[in-house]
mmCIF file with all atom_site columns, C-alpha atoms in Angstrom:
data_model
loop_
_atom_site.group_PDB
_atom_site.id
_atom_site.type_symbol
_atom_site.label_atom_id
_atom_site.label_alt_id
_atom_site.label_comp_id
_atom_site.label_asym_id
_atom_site.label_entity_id
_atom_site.label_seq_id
_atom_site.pdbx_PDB_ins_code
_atom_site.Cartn_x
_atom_site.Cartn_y
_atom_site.Cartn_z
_atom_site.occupancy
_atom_site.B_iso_or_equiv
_atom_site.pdbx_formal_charge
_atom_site.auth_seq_id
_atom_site.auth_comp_id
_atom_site.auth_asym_id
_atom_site.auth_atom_id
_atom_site.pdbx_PDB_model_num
ATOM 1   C CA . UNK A 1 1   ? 109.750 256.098 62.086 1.00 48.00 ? 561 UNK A CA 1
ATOM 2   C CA . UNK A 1 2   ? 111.685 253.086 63.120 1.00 50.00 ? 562 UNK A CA 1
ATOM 3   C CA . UNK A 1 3   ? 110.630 249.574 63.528 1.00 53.00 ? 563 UNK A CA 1
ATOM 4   C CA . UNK A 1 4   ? 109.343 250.443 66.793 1.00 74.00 ? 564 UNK A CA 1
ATOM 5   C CA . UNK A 1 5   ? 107.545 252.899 65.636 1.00 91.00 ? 565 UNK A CA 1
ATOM 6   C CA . UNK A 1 6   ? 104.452 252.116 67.648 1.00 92.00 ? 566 UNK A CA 1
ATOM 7   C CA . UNK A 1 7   ? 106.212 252.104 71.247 1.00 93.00 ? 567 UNK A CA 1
ATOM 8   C CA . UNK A 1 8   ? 107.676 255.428 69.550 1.00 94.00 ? 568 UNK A CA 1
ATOM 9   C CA . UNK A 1 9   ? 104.125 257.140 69.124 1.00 95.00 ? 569 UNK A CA 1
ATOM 10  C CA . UNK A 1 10  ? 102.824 255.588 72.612 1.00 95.00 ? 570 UNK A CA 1
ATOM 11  C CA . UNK A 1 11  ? 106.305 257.527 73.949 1.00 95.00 ? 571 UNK A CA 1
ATOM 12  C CA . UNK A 1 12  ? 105.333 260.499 72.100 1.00 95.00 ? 572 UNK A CA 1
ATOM 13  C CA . UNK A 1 13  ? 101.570 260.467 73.514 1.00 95.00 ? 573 UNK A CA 1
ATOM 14  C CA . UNK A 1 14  ? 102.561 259.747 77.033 1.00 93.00 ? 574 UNK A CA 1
ATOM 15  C CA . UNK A 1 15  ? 104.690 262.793 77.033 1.00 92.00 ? 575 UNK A CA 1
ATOM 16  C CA . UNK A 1 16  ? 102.207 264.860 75.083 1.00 91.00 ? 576 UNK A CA 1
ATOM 17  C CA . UNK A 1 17  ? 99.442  264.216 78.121 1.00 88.00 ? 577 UNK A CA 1
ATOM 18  C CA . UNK A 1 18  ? 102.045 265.058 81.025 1.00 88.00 ? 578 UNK A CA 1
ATOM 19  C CA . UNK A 1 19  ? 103.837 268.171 79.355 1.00 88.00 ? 579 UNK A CA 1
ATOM 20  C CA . UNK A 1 20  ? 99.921  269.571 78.491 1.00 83.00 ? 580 UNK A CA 1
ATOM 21  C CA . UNK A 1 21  ? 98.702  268.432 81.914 1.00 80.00 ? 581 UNK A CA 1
ATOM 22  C CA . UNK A 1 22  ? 101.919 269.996 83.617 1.00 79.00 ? 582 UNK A CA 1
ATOM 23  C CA . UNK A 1 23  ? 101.241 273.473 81.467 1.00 77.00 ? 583 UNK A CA 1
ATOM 24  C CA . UNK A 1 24  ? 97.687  273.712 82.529 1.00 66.00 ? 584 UNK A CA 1
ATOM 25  C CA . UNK A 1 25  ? 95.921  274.329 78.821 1.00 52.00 ? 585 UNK A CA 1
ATOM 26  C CA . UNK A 1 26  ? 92.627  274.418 79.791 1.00 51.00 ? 586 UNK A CA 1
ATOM 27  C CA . UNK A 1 27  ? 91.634  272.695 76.112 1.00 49.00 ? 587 UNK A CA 1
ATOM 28  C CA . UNK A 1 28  ? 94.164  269.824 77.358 1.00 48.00 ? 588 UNK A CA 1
ATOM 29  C CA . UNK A 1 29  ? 94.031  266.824 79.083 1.00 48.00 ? 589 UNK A CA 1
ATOM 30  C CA . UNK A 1 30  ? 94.395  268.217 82.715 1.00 49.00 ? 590 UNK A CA 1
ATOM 31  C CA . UNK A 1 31  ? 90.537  268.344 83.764 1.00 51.00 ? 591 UNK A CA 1
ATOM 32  C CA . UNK A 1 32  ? 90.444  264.568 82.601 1.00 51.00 ? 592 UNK A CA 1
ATOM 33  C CA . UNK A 1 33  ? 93.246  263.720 84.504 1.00 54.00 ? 593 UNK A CA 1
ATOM 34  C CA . UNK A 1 34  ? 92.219  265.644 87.562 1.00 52.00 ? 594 UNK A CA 1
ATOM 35  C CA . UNK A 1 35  ? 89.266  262.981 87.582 1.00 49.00 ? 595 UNK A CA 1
ATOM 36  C CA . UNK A 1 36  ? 91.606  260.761 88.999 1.00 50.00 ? 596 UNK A CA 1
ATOM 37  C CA . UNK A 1 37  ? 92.531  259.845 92.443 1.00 46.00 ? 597 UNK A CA 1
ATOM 38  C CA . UNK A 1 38  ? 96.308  259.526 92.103 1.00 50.00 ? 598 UNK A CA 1
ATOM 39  C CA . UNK A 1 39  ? 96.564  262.333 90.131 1.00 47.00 ? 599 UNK A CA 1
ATOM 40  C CA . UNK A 1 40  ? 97.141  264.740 92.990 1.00 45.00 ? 600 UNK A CA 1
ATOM 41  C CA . UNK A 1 41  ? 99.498  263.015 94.600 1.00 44.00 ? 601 UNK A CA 1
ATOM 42  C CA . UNK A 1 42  ? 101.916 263.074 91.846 1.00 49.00 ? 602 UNK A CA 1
ATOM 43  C CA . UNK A 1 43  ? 101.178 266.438 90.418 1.00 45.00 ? 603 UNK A CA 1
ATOM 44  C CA . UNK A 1 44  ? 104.697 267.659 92.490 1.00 42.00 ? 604 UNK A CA 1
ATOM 45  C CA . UNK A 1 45  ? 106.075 265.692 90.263 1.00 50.00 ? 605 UNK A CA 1
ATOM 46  C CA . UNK A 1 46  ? 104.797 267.232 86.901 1.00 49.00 ? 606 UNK A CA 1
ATOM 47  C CA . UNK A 1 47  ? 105.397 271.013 88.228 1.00 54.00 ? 607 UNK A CA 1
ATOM 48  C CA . UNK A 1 48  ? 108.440 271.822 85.863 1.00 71.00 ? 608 UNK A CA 1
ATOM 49  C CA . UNK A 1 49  ? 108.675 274.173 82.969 1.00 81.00 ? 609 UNK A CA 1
ATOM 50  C CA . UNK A 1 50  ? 109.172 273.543 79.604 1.00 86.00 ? 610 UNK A CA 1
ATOM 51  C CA . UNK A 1 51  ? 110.297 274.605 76.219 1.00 89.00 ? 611 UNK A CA 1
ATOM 52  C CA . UNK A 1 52  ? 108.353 276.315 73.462 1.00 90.00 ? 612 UNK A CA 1
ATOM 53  C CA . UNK A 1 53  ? 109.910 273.902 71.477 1.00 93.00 ? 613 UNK A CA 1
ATOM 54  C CA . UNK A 1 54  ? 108.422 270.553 73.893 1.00 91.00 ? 614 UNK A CA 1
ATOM 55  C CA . UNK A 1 55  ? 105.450 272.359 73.822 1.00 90.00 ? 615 UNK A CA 1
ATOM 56  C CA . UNK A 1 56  ? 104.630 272.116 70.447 1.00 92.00 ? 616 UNK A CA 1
ATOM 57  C CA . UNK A 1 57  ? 106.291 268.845 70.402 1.00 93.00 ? 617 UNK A CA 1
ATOM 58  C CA . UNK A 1 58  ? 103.492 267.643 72.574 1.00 92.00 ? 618 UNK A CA 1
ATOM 59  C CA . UNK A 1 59  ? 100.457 269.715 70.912 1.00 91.00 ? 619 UNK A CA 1
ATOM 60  C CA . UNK A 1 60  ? 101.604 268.010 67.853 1.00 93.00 ? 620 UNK A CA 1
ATOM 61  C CA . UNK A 1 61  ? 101.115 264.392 69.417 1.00 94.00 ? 621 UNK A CA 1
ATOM 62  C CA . UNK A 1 62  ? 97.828  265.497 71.157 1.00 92.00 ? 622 UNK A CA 1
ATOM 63  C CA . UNK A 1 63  ? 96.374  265.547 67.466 1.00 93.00 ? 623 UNK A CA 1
ATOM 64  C CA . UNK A 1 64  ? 97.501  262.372 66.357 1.00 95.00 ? 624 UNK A CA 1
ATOM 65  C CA . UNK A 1 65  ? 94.504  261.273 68.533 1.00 94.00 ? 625 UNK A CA 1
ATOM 66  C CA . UNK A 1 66  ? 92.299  263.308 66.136 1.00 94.00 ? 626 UNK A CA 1
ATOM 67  C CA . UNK A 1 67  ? 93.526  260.270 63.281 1.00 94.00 ? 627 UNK A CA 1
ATOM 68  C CA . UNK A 1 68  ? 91.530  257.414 64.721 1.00 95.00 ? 628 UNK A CA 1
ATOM 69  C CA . UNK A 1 69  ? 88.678  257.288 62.959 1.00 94.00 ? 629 UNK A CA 1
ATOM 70  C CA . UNK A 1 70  ? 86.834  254.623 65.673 1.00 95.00 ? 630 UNK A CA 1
ATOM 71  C CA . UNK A 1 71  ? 85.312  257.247 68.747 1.00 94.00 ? 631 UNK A CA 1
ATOM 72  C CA . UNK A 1 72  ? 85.516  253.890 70.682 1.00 94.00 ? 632 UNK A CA 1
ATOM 73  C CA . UNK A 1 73  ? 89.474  252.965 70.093 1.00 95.00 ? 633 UNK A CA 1
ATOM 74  C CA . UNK A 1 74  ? 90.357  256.242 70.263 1.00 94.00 ? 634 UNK A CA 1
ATOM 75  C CA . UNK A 1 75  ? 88.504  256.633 73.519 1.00 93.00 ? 635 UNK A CA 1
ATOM 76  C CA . UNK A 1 76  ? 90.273  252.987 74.849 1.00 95.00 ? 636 UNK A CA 1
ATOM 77  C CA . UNK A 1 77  ? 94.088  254.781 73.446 1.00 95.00 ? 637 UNK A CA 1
ATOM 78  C CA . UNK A 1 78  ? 93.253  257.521 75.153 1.00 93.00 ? 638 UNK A CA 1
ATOM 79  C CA . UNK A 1 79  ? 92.716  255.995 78.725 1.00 93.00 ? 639 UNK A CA 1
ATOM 80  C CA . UNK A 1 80  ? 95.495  253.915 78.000 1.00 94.00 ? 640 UNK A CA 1
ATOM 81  C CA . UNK A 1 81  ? 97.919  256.530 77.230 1.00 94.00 ? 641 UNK A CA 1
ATOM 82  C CA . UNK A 1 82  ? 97.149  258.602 80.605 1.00 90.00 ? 642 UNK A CA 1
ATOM 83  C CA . UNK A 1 83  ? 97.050  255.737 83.174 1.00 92.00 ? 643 UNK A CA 1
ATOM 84  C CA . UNK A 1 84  ? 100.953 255.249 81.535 1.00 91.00 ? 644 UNK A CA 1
ATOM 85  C CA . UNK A 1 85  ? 100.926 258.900 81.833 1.00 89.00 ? 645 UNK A CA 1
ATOM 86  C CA . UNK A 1 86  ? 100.331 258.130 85.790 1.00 83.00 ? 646 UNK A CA 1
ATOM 87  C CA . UNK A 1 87  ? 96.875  259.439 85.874 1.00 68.00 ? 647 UNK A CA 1
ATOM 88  C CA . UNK A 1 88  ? 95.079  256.246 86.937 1.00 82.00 ? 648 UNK A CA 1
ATOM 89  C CA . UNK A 1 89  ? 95.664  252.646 86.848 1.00 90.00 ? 649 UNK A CA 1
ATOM 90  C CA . UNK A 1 90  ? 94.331  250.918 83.596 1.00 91.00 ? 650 UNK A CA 1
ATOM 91  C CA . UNK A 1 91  ? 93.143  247.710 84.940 1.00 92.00 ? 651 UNK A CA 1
ATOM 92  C CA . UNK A 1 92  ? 90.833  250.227 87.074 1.00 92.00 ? 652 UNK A CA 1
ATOM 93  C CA . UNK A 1 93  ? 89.715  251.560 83.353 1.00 90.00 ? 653 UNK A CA 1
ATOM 94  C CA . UNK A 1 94  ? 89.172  248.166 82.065 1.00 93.00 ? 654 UNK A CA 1
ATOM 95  C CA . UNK A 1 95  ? 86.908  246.893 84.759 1.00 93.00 ? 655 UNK A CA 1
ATOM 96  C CA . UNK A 1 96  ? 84.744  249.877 84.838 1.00 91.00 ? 656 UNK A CA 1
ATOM 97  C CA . UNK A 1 97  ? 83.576  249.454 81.046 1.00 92.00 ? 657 UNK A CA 1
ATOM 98  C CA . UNK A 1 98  ? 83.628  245.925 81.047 1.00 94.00 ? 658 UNK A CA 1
ATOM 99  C CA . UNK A 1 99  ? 86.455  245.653 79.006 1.00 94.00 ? 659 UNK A CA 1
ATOM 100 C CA . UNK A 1 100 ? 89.078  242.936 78.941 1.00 95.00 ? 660 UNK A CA 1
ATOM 101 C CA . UNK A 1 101 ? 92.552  244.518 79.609 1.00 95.00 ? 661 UNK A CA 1
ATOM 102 C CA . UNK A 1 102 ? 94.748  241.764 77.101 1.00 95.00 ? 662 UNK A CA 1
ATOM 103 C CA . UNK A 1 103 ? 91.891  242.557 74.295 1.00 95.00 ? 663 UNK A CA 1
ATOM 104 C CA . UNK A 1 104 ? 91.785  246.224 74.977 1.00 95.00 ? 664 UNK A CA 1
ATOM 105 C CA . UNK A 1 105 ? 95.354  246.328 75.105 1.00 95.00 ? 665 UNK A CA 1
ATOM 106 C CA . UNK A 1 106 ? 96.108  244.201 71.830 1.00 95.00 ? 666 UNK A CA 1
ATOM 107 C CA . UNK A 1 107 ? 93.294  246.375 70.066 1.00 96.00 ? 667 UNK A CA 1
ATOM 108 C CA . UNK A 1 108 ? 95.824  249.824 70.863 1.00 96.00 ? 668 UNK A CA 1
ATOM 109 C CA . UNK A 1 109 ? 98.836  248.017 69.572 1.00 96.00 ? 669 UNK A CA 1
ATOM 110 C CA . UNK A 1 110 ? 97.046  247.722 66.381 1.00 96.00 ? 670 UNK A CA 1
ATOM 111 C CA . UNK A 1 111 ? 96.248  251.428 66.671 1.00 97.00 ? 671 UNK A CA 1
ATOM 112 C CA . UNK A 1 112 ? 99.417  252.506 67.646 1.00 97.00 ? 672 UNK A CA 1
ATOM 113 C CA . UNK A 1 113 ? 100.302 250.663 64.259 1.00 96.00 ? 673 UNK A CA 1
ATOM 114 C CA . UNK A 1 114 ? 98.038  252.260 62.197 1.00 95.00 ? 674 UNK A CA 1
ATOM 115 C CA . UNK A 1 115 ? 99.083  255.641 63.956 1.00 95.00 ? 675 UNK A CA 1
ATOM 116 C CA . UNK A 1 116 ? 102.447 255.183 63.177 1.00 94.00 ? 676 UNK A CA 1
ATOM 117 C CA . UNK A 1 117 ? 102.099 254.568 59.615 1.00 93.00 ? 677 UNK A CA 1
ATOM 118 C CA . UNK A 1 118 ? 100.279 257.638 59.250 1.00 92.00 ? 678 UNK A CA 1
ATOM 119 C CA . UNK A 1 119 ? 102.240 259.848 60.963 1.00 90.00 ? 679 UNK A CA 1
ATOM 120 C CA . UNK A 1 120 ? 105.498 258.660 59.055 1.00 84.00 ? 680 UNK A CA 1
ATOM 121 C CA . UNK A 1 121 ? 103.839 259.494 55.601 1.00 72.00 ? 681 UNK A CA 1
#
């Protein structure tokens, strides 16, 4: 990956989310998307259809969650990656586990990091 490869792999995951909550996998992220108010609203929005090929693209990504070893930064990167995925607004997240957005958000960059160096190995 390049030297963004961080804001790379957050791309990748974002797109992951929407093109597995847009294909309705029942193993995917949909239901925990669904939990969320706004999600309704702009589920016009995610009704397209895509490739085999953008499929796997995105089950591919959906693992890379699988490579953080911490349950509770992988939990944090995972919230993070579907409010951008426009499931929720991750201030909301924050607040209701009493976590501090800046550190929470610092903490994935650092994840991201590590994600991308394993992933480009």
């Amino acid at each position: 990956m390049t030297t963004n490869a961080p804001d790379m792999v957050m791309e990748r995951l974002v797109e992951a989310v929407e093109v597995i909550a847009a294909t309705g996998k029942g193993d995917g992220p949909k239901a925990v998307l669904a939990a969320w108010p706004d999600y309704r609203r702009k589920a016009s929005r995610r009704r397209r259809s895509y490739s085999p090929r953008e499929i796997s693209r995105a089950e591919e990504a959906i693992t890379w969650f699988s490579l953080v070893e911490d349950p509770e930064a992988r939990r944090a990167l995972q919230f993070e990656v579907m409010c951008k995925a426009g499931a929720g607004k991750f201030s909301r997240i924050c607040d209701k586990y009493g976590w501090k957005r800046s550190t929470v958000t610092s903490r994935n960059k650092v994840v991201l990091k590590g994600l991308a160096d394993r992933v480009a190995s």
